[in-house]
Every structure is written in structure tokens, then in C-alpha cells.
Amino acid sequence: MGAPMARRLVEAGHEVTVWNRTPRTVEGAAVAASPAEAVAGSDLVVTVLRDPAAVMRVLADAAPGLRAGAVVVEMSTIGPAAVAELRDRLPAQVGLVDAPVLGGVGPARDGTLTVLAGGRSEDLARCREVLGVFGTVREAGGPGAGAALKLAVMSALVPAQVLLAETVAYGEAIGVQAGTLLDVLGGTPLGALAERVRPAVQGRPGERRYGLDLAAKDLALAAHPLQTLAAAAADRLGGAVSAGLGDADLTAVFGHVAAGRRTGVRKIDPASVPATNGLYSHAARSGNLLFVSGQVALDHDGKVVGEGDMTRQAELVMEYLARVLADQGCTFDDVTHIRTFVTDMSLLPEYAAVRRRYITGAPPASTTVEVSRLFRPGLLIEVEVTAVVPAAS
């Protein structure tokens, strides 16, 4: 969205310098070689980036070029906590306005975005004209207010779309045609949303207006104990991202839910466990049966933990298993079978001591096999489990 927004500023007669993490030009704008060069001498600095980490990194690189008295207008969706952190990191003499937007690439091109702005009144006054180039500006309040309002809005819009995807799948499961369902919903308060998703339901996905991966990110930022429906939607979107749909538009969740209805299988990848290599999911669930992939002692960077130390590796493996089980409302008491692969059977007593700390009740069915090696040098153990999910989960 940054490129069409920059073009609108050029067309409005502003002097614009751009920098993009992936080199890109905008007709009529100067192109900088670095963030610091892009912001040098500027009165207003506008950032449109993917997530809080990207914003912090880019503005840290830009900091040497920020002049005293400049205002940073942060238009990404990063949440109020990240805005407060950004305020602490920026020089005191640099103003900050948080102004995330509602709308996709099309509205960014047309200047019809809704801008949700928060900040000190003097900072808002300095950027009001520029923000108006992008669309309708709604001043939400003080610092962080725009970021908070954006998350609150998305906590309604994104779960509503996921709910509609599940409703279409449910309708088809009981014999209701998707087109008929959308026609009827068109006459209800959900009418606009029903029309928005109709192409996806009919198997005609459109352009990426709101990335599915970004929707998942936004719901993760909005996590709160009150957000039970949003949390369920976030879990559904996380499964879609794991299925390779992150680069698609949010409406791709309709196909993902439909596929789950046909197979009755849901793939699970909790964020609390290091990501997979994309060739498998940490778990798969069919009904109340949960099949957890073999867990090994790798950290979030893919490095072996506790090389040569069976006790340390076993502890991490059992902890990862516990996290996957907990994600689905299970404990080790719900495990029906545990299968263990070790590279040296003489180290089995060390593993057994760790296992007894996690499995304290009657043990499940069990298989233990010695193998010549595991898929990564340095790994001593891999453990997989099968469990029955309690009815309440």
C-alpha cells in the first residue's frame, strides 16, 4: 500500500522521497538508498510497514537522519503497545502520530482510505493535510488511540469473515447452496460482507486486498482475554497460513475452511512451538483424535539444543509436546500412545527420568525404537504422541 499512497502525495504536489525494503520506485518521487537518507531534512516521515518489528528496525535505521521538529506518521497496524515503545525510542524533539488505515490497495490508489489518527493535538495539526490526501481522517484521540481503534475494528471485521466462511461450509454440509445463502444474507446487516466474499465462495479469488497473513498478524496483536471469538478466528487463520495461504487475500479462508469440511482434518501449528520447515504440521486433528508430530530439541532458529545431553533434549521435547497438547485442551493424561526414537538406547534411563516428570499418572501405550540417526546431526531423541481431546475442548 505504500507505493500508491506515495503516488497520491506526489500527485497532490508534495515533494516526496521514498525508500522500500525491497527496492522500488515511484514515479515523481526521489528514491533514497537508505532510511536515514530518505528522512533527511523531511518535515513529515510516513511509515507503512508489515509489523512492529519492521517498524522498529526501519525507524532505528532512519534515526540518524531525523531532524529535530520532524513528525513521524506511523501508518502500519502495530497496536498501541508498539506505538508507546516507538515513542520511547524516538528522540524527544521528534513528534509521533499513529495513523493506521482501513481499506486495501484499491482505496489507497483512489484516496478513499479511512485514516484512524492518534497523537498530540500539535502533531496531528501538522500532518492533517497530508493524511487527508489518503482519504477520510478520523482523529481518535491522544497517542496510541488510532492504533487501538484499528485493532478494535479488525477484531470485529476479521472474525466476521472467518465466521461467514464457517457458515458457508456448514450450510453446504447440511445441503444449503452457498449462492442461496449469500443471497439471503445480502438482505441482512451482513449484506456488504456477503458481497465482498462472493467471488471467493464461487472459486474466483480476486486481487490481494488484505493479506491473510496480515489478518492473522492483526488478530495476534489484538489478543485479549475478552477476545474469545477473535482468538478462535486467529487459530483458524493460523491454520490457513500453515497451509501456505499467507500470501493470498483474506477471502482465501473460505477455501481453507471448505477443504477442512471435506477432509474433516485440521492442521495445527501453535505459535508457542518453533515453526516447522513447511513440510509438515506440528499436529493434525480429526474429530477428537489428535496426532502430534515427532518433536525434537531445536530452538526457534533451528539450532540443536543440548547437543550430547539427553536430559536437556528430552526436557525440551516433552515441553514442546506439552505445548501442542495444551493448545487443544489436552494434557499428558489424554495421551493414548507415545512413540520414541533414540539414537543410543544406553541413554534411555535419562529420558525415562524426564518422562516420569511429565507423565505422572498411568502411562499410555508406548513404543521405543533405537535408530542410527535422526534428521539433524546432534539430535538424540524424537517423540510423537496420539491423544484424545476431551469433549469440552
Coordinates of N, CA and C in Angstrom, one line a residue, residues 96-266:
L96 N 5.2 12.2 17.0 CA 4.7 10.9 16.6 C 3.2 10.9 16.5
V97 N 2.7 10.5 15.3 CA 1.3 10.3 15.1 C 1.1 8.8 14.7
D98 N 0.2 8.1 15.4 CA -0.2 6.8 14.9 C -1.4 6.9 14.1
A99 N -1.4 6.4 12.8 CA -2.5 6.6 11.9 C -2.7 5.4 11.0
P100 N -3.0 4.3 11.5 CA -3.3 3.1 10.7 C -4.6 3.4 9.8
V101 N -4.8 2.6 8.8 CA -5.9 2.8 7.8 C -6.8 1.6 7.7
L102 N -8.0 1.9 7.3 CA -8.9 0.9 6.9 C -9.1 1.0 5.4
G103 N -9.0 -0.2 4.7 CA -9.1 -0.2 3.2 C -7.9 -0.9 2.6
G104 N -8.0 -1.3 1.4 CA -6.9 -2.0 0.8 C -6.1 -1.2 -0.3
V105 N -5.5 -2.0 -1.2 CA -4.7 -1.3 -2.2 C -5.6 -0.4 -3.1
G106 N -6.8 -0.8 -3.5 CA -7.7 0.0 -4.3 C -8.0 1.3 -3.7
P107 N -8.5 1.3 -2.4 CA -8.7 2.6 -1.8 C -7.4 3.4 -1.6
A108 N -6.3 2.8 -1.4 CA -5.0 3.5 -1.3 C -4.7 4.3 -2.6
R109 N -5.0 3.6 -3.7 CA -4.8 4.2 -5.1 C -5.8 5.4 -5.3
D110 N -7.1 5.2 -4.8 CA -8.1 6.2 -5.1 C -8.2 7.3 -4.0
G111 N -7.5 7.2 -2.9 CA -7.6 8.2 -1.9 C -8.8 8.1 -1.1
T112 N -9.3 6.8 -0.9 CA -10.6 6.7 -0.2 C -10.4 5.8 1.1
L113 N -9.2 5.8 1.6 CA -8.9 5.1 2.8 C -9.6 5.8 4.0
T114 N -9.8 5.1 5.1 CA -10.2 5.7 6.3 C -9.0 5.7 7.2
V115 N -8.6 6.9 7.6 CA -7.3 7.0 8.4 C -7.8 7.2 9.9
L116 N -7.3 6.4 10.8 CA -7.6 6.5 12.2 C -6.4 7.0 12.9
A117 N -6.4 8.3 13.3 CA -5.2 9.0 13.8 C -5.3 9.3 15.3
G118 N -4.1 9.1 15.9 CA -4.0 9.4 17.3 C -2.7 10.2 17.5
G119 N -2.6 11.0 18.5 CA -1.4 11.8 18.8 C -1.7 13.1 19.5
R120 N -0.7 13.8 19.8 CA -0.8 15.1 20.4 C -1.5 16.1 19.4
S121 N -2.3 17.0 19.9 CA -3.0 17.9 19.0 C -2.1 18.7 18.1
E122 N -0.9 19.1 18.6 CA 0.0 19.9 17.8 C 0.6 19.0 16.7
D123 N 0.8 17.7 17.0 CA 1.4 16.8 16.0 C 0.3 16.5 14.9
L124 N -0.9 16.3 15.4 CA -2.0 16.0 14.4 C -2.2 17.2 13.5
A125 N -2.1 18.4 14.0 CA -2.4 19.6 13.2 C -1.3 19.6 12.1
R126 N -0.1 19.2 12.3 CA 0.9 19.3 11.3 C 0.8 18.3 10.2
C127 N 0.1 17.2 10.5 CA 0.0 16.2 9.4 C -1.4 16.1 8.9
R128 N -2.3 16.9 9.3 CA -3.7 16.7 9.0 C -3.9 16.8 7.4
E129 N -3.3 17.8 6.8 CA -3.5 18.0 5.4 C -2.9 16.8 4.6
V130 N -1.8 16.3 5.0 CA -1.2 15.1 4.3 C -2.1 13.9 4.5
L131 N -2.6 13.7 5.7 CA -3.4 12.5 5.9 C -4.7 12.6 5.1
G132 N -5.2 13.8 4.8 CA -6.4 14.0 4.0 C -6.2 13.6 2.6
V133 N -4.9 13.5 2.1 CA -4.6 13.0 0.7 C -5.0 11.6 0.6
F134 N -4.9 10.8 1.7 CA -5.1 9.4 1.6 C -6.6 9.0 1.8
G135 N -7.4 9.9 2.3 CA -8.9 9.6 2.4 C -9.5 10.4 3.6
T136 N -10.5 9.8 4.2 CA -11.2 10.4 5.3 C -10.4 10.2 6.6
V137 N -10.2 11.3 7.4 CA -9.4 11.2 8.6 C -10.3 11.2 9.8
R138 N -10.2 10.2 10.7 CA -10.9 10.2 11.9 C -9.9 10.3 13.0
E139 N -9.9 11.5 13.7 CA -9.0 11.7 14.8 C -9.6 11.0 16.1
A140 N -8.9 10.0 16.5 CA -9.4 9.1 17.6 C -9.0 9.6 19.0
G141 N -8.0 10.4 19.1 CA -7.6 10.9 20.5 C -6.1 11.0 20.6
G142 N -5.6 10.8 21.8 CA -4.2 11.0 22.0 C -3.3 9.9 21.5
P143 N -2.0 10.0 21.8 CA -1.1 9.0 21.3 C -1.6 7.5 21.6
G144 N -1.5 6.7 20.6 CA -1.9 5.3 20.6 C -3.4 5.1 20.4
A145 N -4.2 6.2 20.3 CA -5.6 6.0 20.1 C -6.0 5.5 18.7
G146 N -5.3 5.9 17.7 CA -5.5 5.4 16.4 C -5.2 3.9 16.3
A147 N -4.0 3.5 16.8 CA -3.6 2.1 16.8 C -4.6 1.2 17.5
A148 N -5.1 1.7 18.7 CA -6.0 0.9 19.5 C -7.4 0.8 18.7
L149 N -7.8 1.9 18.1 CA -9.1 1.8 17.4 C -9.0 0.8 16.2
K150 N -7.8 0.8 15.5 CA -7.7 -0.1 14.4 C -7.8 -1.5 14.8
L151 N -7.1 -1.9 15.9 CA -7.2 -3.3 16.4 C -8.6 -3.6 16.8
A152 N -9.3 -2.7 17.4 CA -10.7 -3.0 17.9 C -11.6 -3.2 16.6
V153 N -11.4 -2.4 15.6 CA -12.2 -2.6 14.4 C -11.9 -3.9 13.7
M154 N -10.6 -4.3 13.6 CA -10.3 -5.5 12.9 C -10.7 -6.7 13.7
S155 N -10.9 -6.5 15.1 CA -11.3 -7.6 15.9 C -12.8 -8.0 15.6
A156 N -13.5 -7.1 15.0 CA -14.8 -7.4 14.5 C -14.9 -7.8 13.1
L157 N -14.2 -7.1 12.2 CA -14.2 -7.4 10.8 C -13.6 -8.8 10.4
V158 N -12.5 -9.1 10.9 CA -11.8 -10.3 10.5 C -12.5 -11.6 11.0
P159 N -12.9 -11.6 12.3 CA -13.7 -12.8 12.8 C -15.0 -12.9 12.1
A160 N -15.6 -11.8 11.7 CA -16.9 -11.9 11.0 C -16.7 -12.6 9.6
Q161 N -15.6 -12.4 9.0 CA -15.3 -13.0 7.7 C -15.0 -14.5 7.9
V162 N -14.3 -14.8 9.0 CA -14.0 -16.2 9.3 C -15.3 -16.9 9.6
L163 N -16.2 -16.3 10.4 CA -17.5 -16.9 10.8 C -18.3 -17.1 9.5
L164 N -18.2 -16.2 8.6 CA -19.0 -16.4 7.3 C -18.5 -17.6 6.5
A165 N -17.1 -17.7 6.5 CA -16.5 -18.9 5.9 C -17.0 -20.2 6.5
E166 N -17.1 -20.2 7.8 CA -17.5 -21.4 8.5 C -19.0 -21.6 8.3
T167 N -19.8 -20.5 8.2 CA -21.2 -20.6 7.9 C -21.5 -21.2 6.6
V168 N -20.8 -20.8 5.6 CA -20.9 -21.3 4.2 C -20.6 -22.8 4.2
A169 N -19.5 -23.2 4.9 CA -19.1 -24.6 4.9 C -20.2 -25.4 5.6
Y170 N -20.7 -24.9 6.7 CA -21.8 -25.5 7.5 C -23.1 -25.7 6.6
G171 N -23.4 -24.6 5.9 CA -24.6 -24.6 5.0 C -24.5 -25.7 4.0
E172 N -23.3 -25.8 3.3 CA -23.1 -26.8 2.3 C -23.2 -28.2 2.9
A173 N -22.7 -28.4 4.2 CA -22.7 -29.7 4.8 C -24.1 -30.2 5.1
I174 N -25.1 -29.2 5.2 CA -26.5 -29.6 5.5 C -27.4 -29.4 4.3
G175 N -26.7 -29.2 3.1 CA -27.5 -29.1 1.9 C -27.9 -27.7 1.4
V176 N -27.4 -26.7 2.0 CA -27.7 -25.3 1.6 C -26.6 -24.8 0.6
Q177 N -27.1 -24.4 -0.6 CA -26.1 -23.9 -1.6 C -25.5 -22.6 -1.2
A178 N -24.2 -22.4 -1.4 CA -23.5 -21.2 -1.0 C -24.2 -20.0 -1.6
G179 N -24.5 -20.0 -2.9 CA -25.0 -18.9 -3.5 C -26.4 -18.4 -2.9
T180 N -27.2 -19.4 -2.6 CA -28.5 -19.1 -2.0 C -28.3 -18.5 -0.6
L181 N -27.4 -19.0 0.1 CA -27.1 -18.5 1.5 C -26.6 -17.0 1.4
L182 N -25.7 -16.7 0.5 CA -25.2 -15.4 0.3 C -26.3 -14.4 -0.2
D183 N -27.2 -14.9 -1.0 CA -28.3 -14.1 -1.5 C -29.2 -13.7 -0.3
V184 N -29.5 -14.6 0.6 CA -30.3 -14.3 1.7 C -29.6 -13.4 2.7
L185 N -28.3 -13.7 2.9 CA -27.5 -12.8 3.8 C -27.4 -11.4 3.2
G186 N -27.5 -11.3 1.9 CA -27.4 -9.9 1.3 C -28.5 -9.0 1.7
G187 N -29.6 -9.5 2.2 CA -30.7 -8.7 2.7 C -30.6 -8.4 4.2
T188 N -29.5 -8.8 4.9 CA -29.3 -8.6 6.3 C -28.2 -7.6 6.5
P189 N -27.9 -7.2 7.8 CA -26.8 -6.4 8.1 C -25.5 -6.9 7.6
L190 N -25.4 -8.2 7.3 CA -24.1 -8.8 6.8 C -24.0 -8.7 5.2
G191 N -25.0 -8.0 4.6 CA -25.0 -7.9 3.2 C -23.8 -7.5 2.5
A192 N -23.1 -6.4 3.0 CA -21.9 -5.9 2.3 C -20.8 -6.9 2.4
L193 N -20.7 -7.6 3.5 CA -19.6 -8.6 3.7 C -19.9 -9.8 2.8
A194 N -21.2 -10.2 2.7 CA -21.5 -11.3 1.8 C -21.1 -11.0 0.4
E195 N -21.4 -9.8 -0.1 CA -21.0 -9.5 -1.5 C -19.5 -9.4 -1.6
R196 N -18.8 -9.0 -0.6 CA -17.3 -8.9 -0.6 C -16.7 -10.3 -0.8
V197 N -17.3 -11.3 -0.2 CA -16.7 -12.6 -0.3 C -17.3 -13.5 -1.4
R198 N -18.3 -13.0 -2.1 CA -18.9 -13.9 -3.0 C -18.0 -14.5 -4.1
P199 N -17.1 -13.7 -4.7 CA -16.1 -14.3 -5.6 C -15.3 -15.4 -5.1
A200 N -14.9 -15.3 -3.8 CA -14.1 -16.4 -3.2 C -14.9 -17.6 -3.0
V201 N -16.2 -17.4 -2.6 CA -17.1 -18.6 -2.4 C -17.3 -19.3 -3.7
Q202 N -17.4 -18.5 -4.8 CA -17.6 -19.1 -6.2 C -16.3 -19.6 -6.8
G203 N -15.2 -19.6 -6.1 CA -14.0 -20.1 -6.6 C -13.3 -19.1 -7.6
R204 N -13.6 -17.8 -7.4 CA -12.9 -16.8 -8.2 C -12.2 -15.8 -7.3
P205 N -11.1 -16.2 -6.7 CA -10.4 -15.3 -5.8 C -9.9 -14.0 -6.6
G206 N -10.1 -12.9 -6.0 CA -9.7 -11.6 -6.6 C -8.3 -11.2 -6.2
E207 N -7.9 -9.9 -6.4 CA -6.6 -9.4 -6.0 C -6.5 -9.5 -4.5
R208 N -5.2 -9.5 -4.1 CA -4.9 -9.4 -2.6 C -5.2 -8.0 -2.1
R209 N -6.3 -7.8 -1.5 CA -6.6 -6.5 -0.9 C -6.3 -6.5 0.6
Y210 N -6.4 -7.6 1.3 CA -6.0 -7.6 2.7 C -5.4 -9.0 2.9
G211 N -4.1 -9.1 3.0 CA -3.5 -10.4 3.1 C -3.9 -11.2 4.2
L212 N -4.1 -12.5 4.0 CA -4.5 -13.4 5.1 C -3.4 -13.5 6.2
D213 N -2.2 -13.4 5.8 CA -1.1 -13.4 6.8 C -1.2 -12.1 7.7
L214 N -1.5 -11.0 7.0 CA -1.7 -9.7 7.8 C -2.9 -9.8 8.7
A215 N -4.0 -10.4 8.3 CA -5.1 -10.5 9.1 C -4.8 -11.4 10.4
A216 N -4.0 -12.4 10.2 CA -3.6 -13.3 11.3 C -2.7 -12.5 12.2
K217 N -1.8 -11.7 11.7 CA -1.0 -10.8 12.5 C -1.8 -9.8 13.3
D218 N -2.8 -9.2 12.6 CA -3.6 -8.2 13.3 C -4.4 -8.8 14.5
L219 N -4.9 -10.0 14.3 CA -5.6 -10.6 15.4 C -4.7 -11.0 16.5
A220 N -3.5 -11.4 16.2 CA -2.5 -11.7 17.2 C -2.2 -10.5 18.1
L221 N -2.1 -9.3 17.4 CA -1.8 -8.1 18.1 C -3.0 -7.7 19.0
A222 N -4.2 -8.1 18.6 CA -5.4 -7.7 19.3 C -5.8 -8.7 20.5
A223 N -4.9 -9.7 20.7 CA -5.2 -10.7 21.7 C -5.5 -10.1 23.0
H224 N -6.6 -10.6 23.6 CA -7.1 -10.1 24.9 C -8.0 -11.2 25.5
P225 N -8.1 -11.3 26.8 CA -8.9 -12.4 27.4 C -10.4 -12.3 27.0
L226 N -10.8 -11.1 26.7 CA -12.2 -10.9 26.2 C -12.5 -11.4 24.8
Q227 N -11.4 -11.5 24.0 CA -11.5 -11.8 22.6 C -11.6 -13.3 22.3
T228 N -12.6 -13.9 22.8 CA -12.7 -15.4 22.6 C -13.0 -15.7 21.2
L229 N -13.9 -15.0 20.6 CA -14.3 -15.3 19.2 C -13.1 -14.9 18.3
A230 N -12.5 -13.8 18.6 CA -11.3 -13.3 17.8 C -10.2 -14.3 17.9
A231 N -10.0 -14.9 19.1 CA -8.9 -15.9 19.3 C -9.2 -17.2 18.5
A232 N -10.5 -17.6 18.4 CA -10.8 -18.7 17.5 C -10.6 -18.4 16.1
A233 N -10.9 -17.2 15.7 CA -10.6 -16.8 14.3 C -9.2 -16.8 14.0
A234 N -8.4 -16.3 15.0 CA -6.9 -16.3 14.8 C -6.4 -17.7 14.6
D235 N -6.9 -18.6 15.4 CA -6.5 -20.0 15.3 C -6.8 -20.6 13.9
R236 N -8.0 -20.2 13.4 CA -8.4 -20.7 12.0 C -7.4 -20.1 11.0
L237 N -7.1 -18.8 11.1 CA -6.2 -18.1 10.2 C -4.8 -18.7 10.3
G238 N -4.4 -19.0 11.5 CA -3.1 -19.6 11.7 C -3.0 -20.9 10.9
G239 N -4.0 -21.7 10.9 CA -4.0 -22.9 10.1 C -3.9 -22.7 8.7
A240 N -4.6 -21.6 8.2 CA -4.6 -21.3 6.8 C -3.2 -20.8 6.4
V241 N -2.5 -20.0 7.2 CA -1.1 -19.6 7.0 C -0.2 -20.9 6.9
S242 N -0.4 -21.8 7.8 CA 0.4 -23.0 7.8 C 0.2 -23.8 6.5
A243 N -1.0 -23.7 6.0 CA -1.4 -24.4 4.7 C -0.8 -23.7 3.5
G244 N -0.1 -22.6 3.7 CA 0.5 -21.9 2.5 C -0.3 -20.8 1.9
L245 N -1.3 -20.4 2.7 CA -2.2 -19.3 2.1 C -1.9 -17.9 2.6
G246 N -0.8 -17.8 3.3 CA -0.5 -16.5 3.9 C -0.4 -15.3 2.9
D247 N 0.1 -15.6 1.6 CA 0.2 -14.6 0.6 C -1.1 -14.3 -0.1
A248 N -2.1 -15.1 0.2 CA -3.4 -14.9 -0.5 C -4.2 -13.8 0.2
D249 N -5.3 -13.4 -0.4 CA -6.2 -12.4 0.2 C -7.0 -13.2 1.3
L250 N -7.5 -12.4 2.3 CA -8.2 -13.0 3.4 C -9.3 -13.9 3.0
T251 N -9.9 -13.6 1.9 CA -11.1 -14.4 1.4 C -10.6 -15.9 1.1
A252 N -9.3 -16.1 1.0 CA -8.9 -17.5 0.8 C -9.2 -18.4 2.0
V253 N -9.6 -17.8 3.1 CA -10.0 -18.6 4.2 C -11.3 -19.4 3.9
F254 N -12.1 -19.0 2.9 CA -13.3 -19.8 2.5 C -12.9 -21.1 2.0
G255 N -11.9 -21.1 1.1 CA -11.4 -22.4 0.5 C -10.8 -23.3 1.6
H256 N -10.0 -22.6 2.5 CA -9.4 -23.4 3.6 C -10.4 -24.1 4.5
V257 N -11.4 -23.3 4.8 CA -12.5 -23.9 5.7 C -13.2 -25.0 4.9
A258 N -13.5 -24.8 3.7 CA -14.2 -25.8 2.9 C -13.4 -27.1 2.7
A259 N -12.1 -26.9 2.6 CA -11.2 -28.1 2.5 C -11.3 -28.9 3.8
G260 N -11.3 -28.2 4.9 CA -11.3 -28.8 6.2 C -12.6 -29.6 6.4
R261 N -13.7 -29.0 5.8 CA -15.0 -29.7 5.9 C -15.0 -31.0 5.1
R262 N -14.4 -30.9 4.0 CA -14.3 -32.1 3.1 C -13.5 -33.3 3.7
T263 N -12.4 -32.9 4.3 CA -11.5 -33.9 4.9 C -11.8 -34.2 6.3
G264 N -12.3 -33.3 7.0 CA -12.6 -33.5 8.5 C -11.3 -33.4 9.2
V265 N -10.2 -32.9 8.6 CA -8.9 -32.8 9.3 C -8.5 -31.4 9.4
R266 N -8.0 -31.0 10.6 CA -7.5 -29.6 10.8 C -6.0 -29.7 11.2

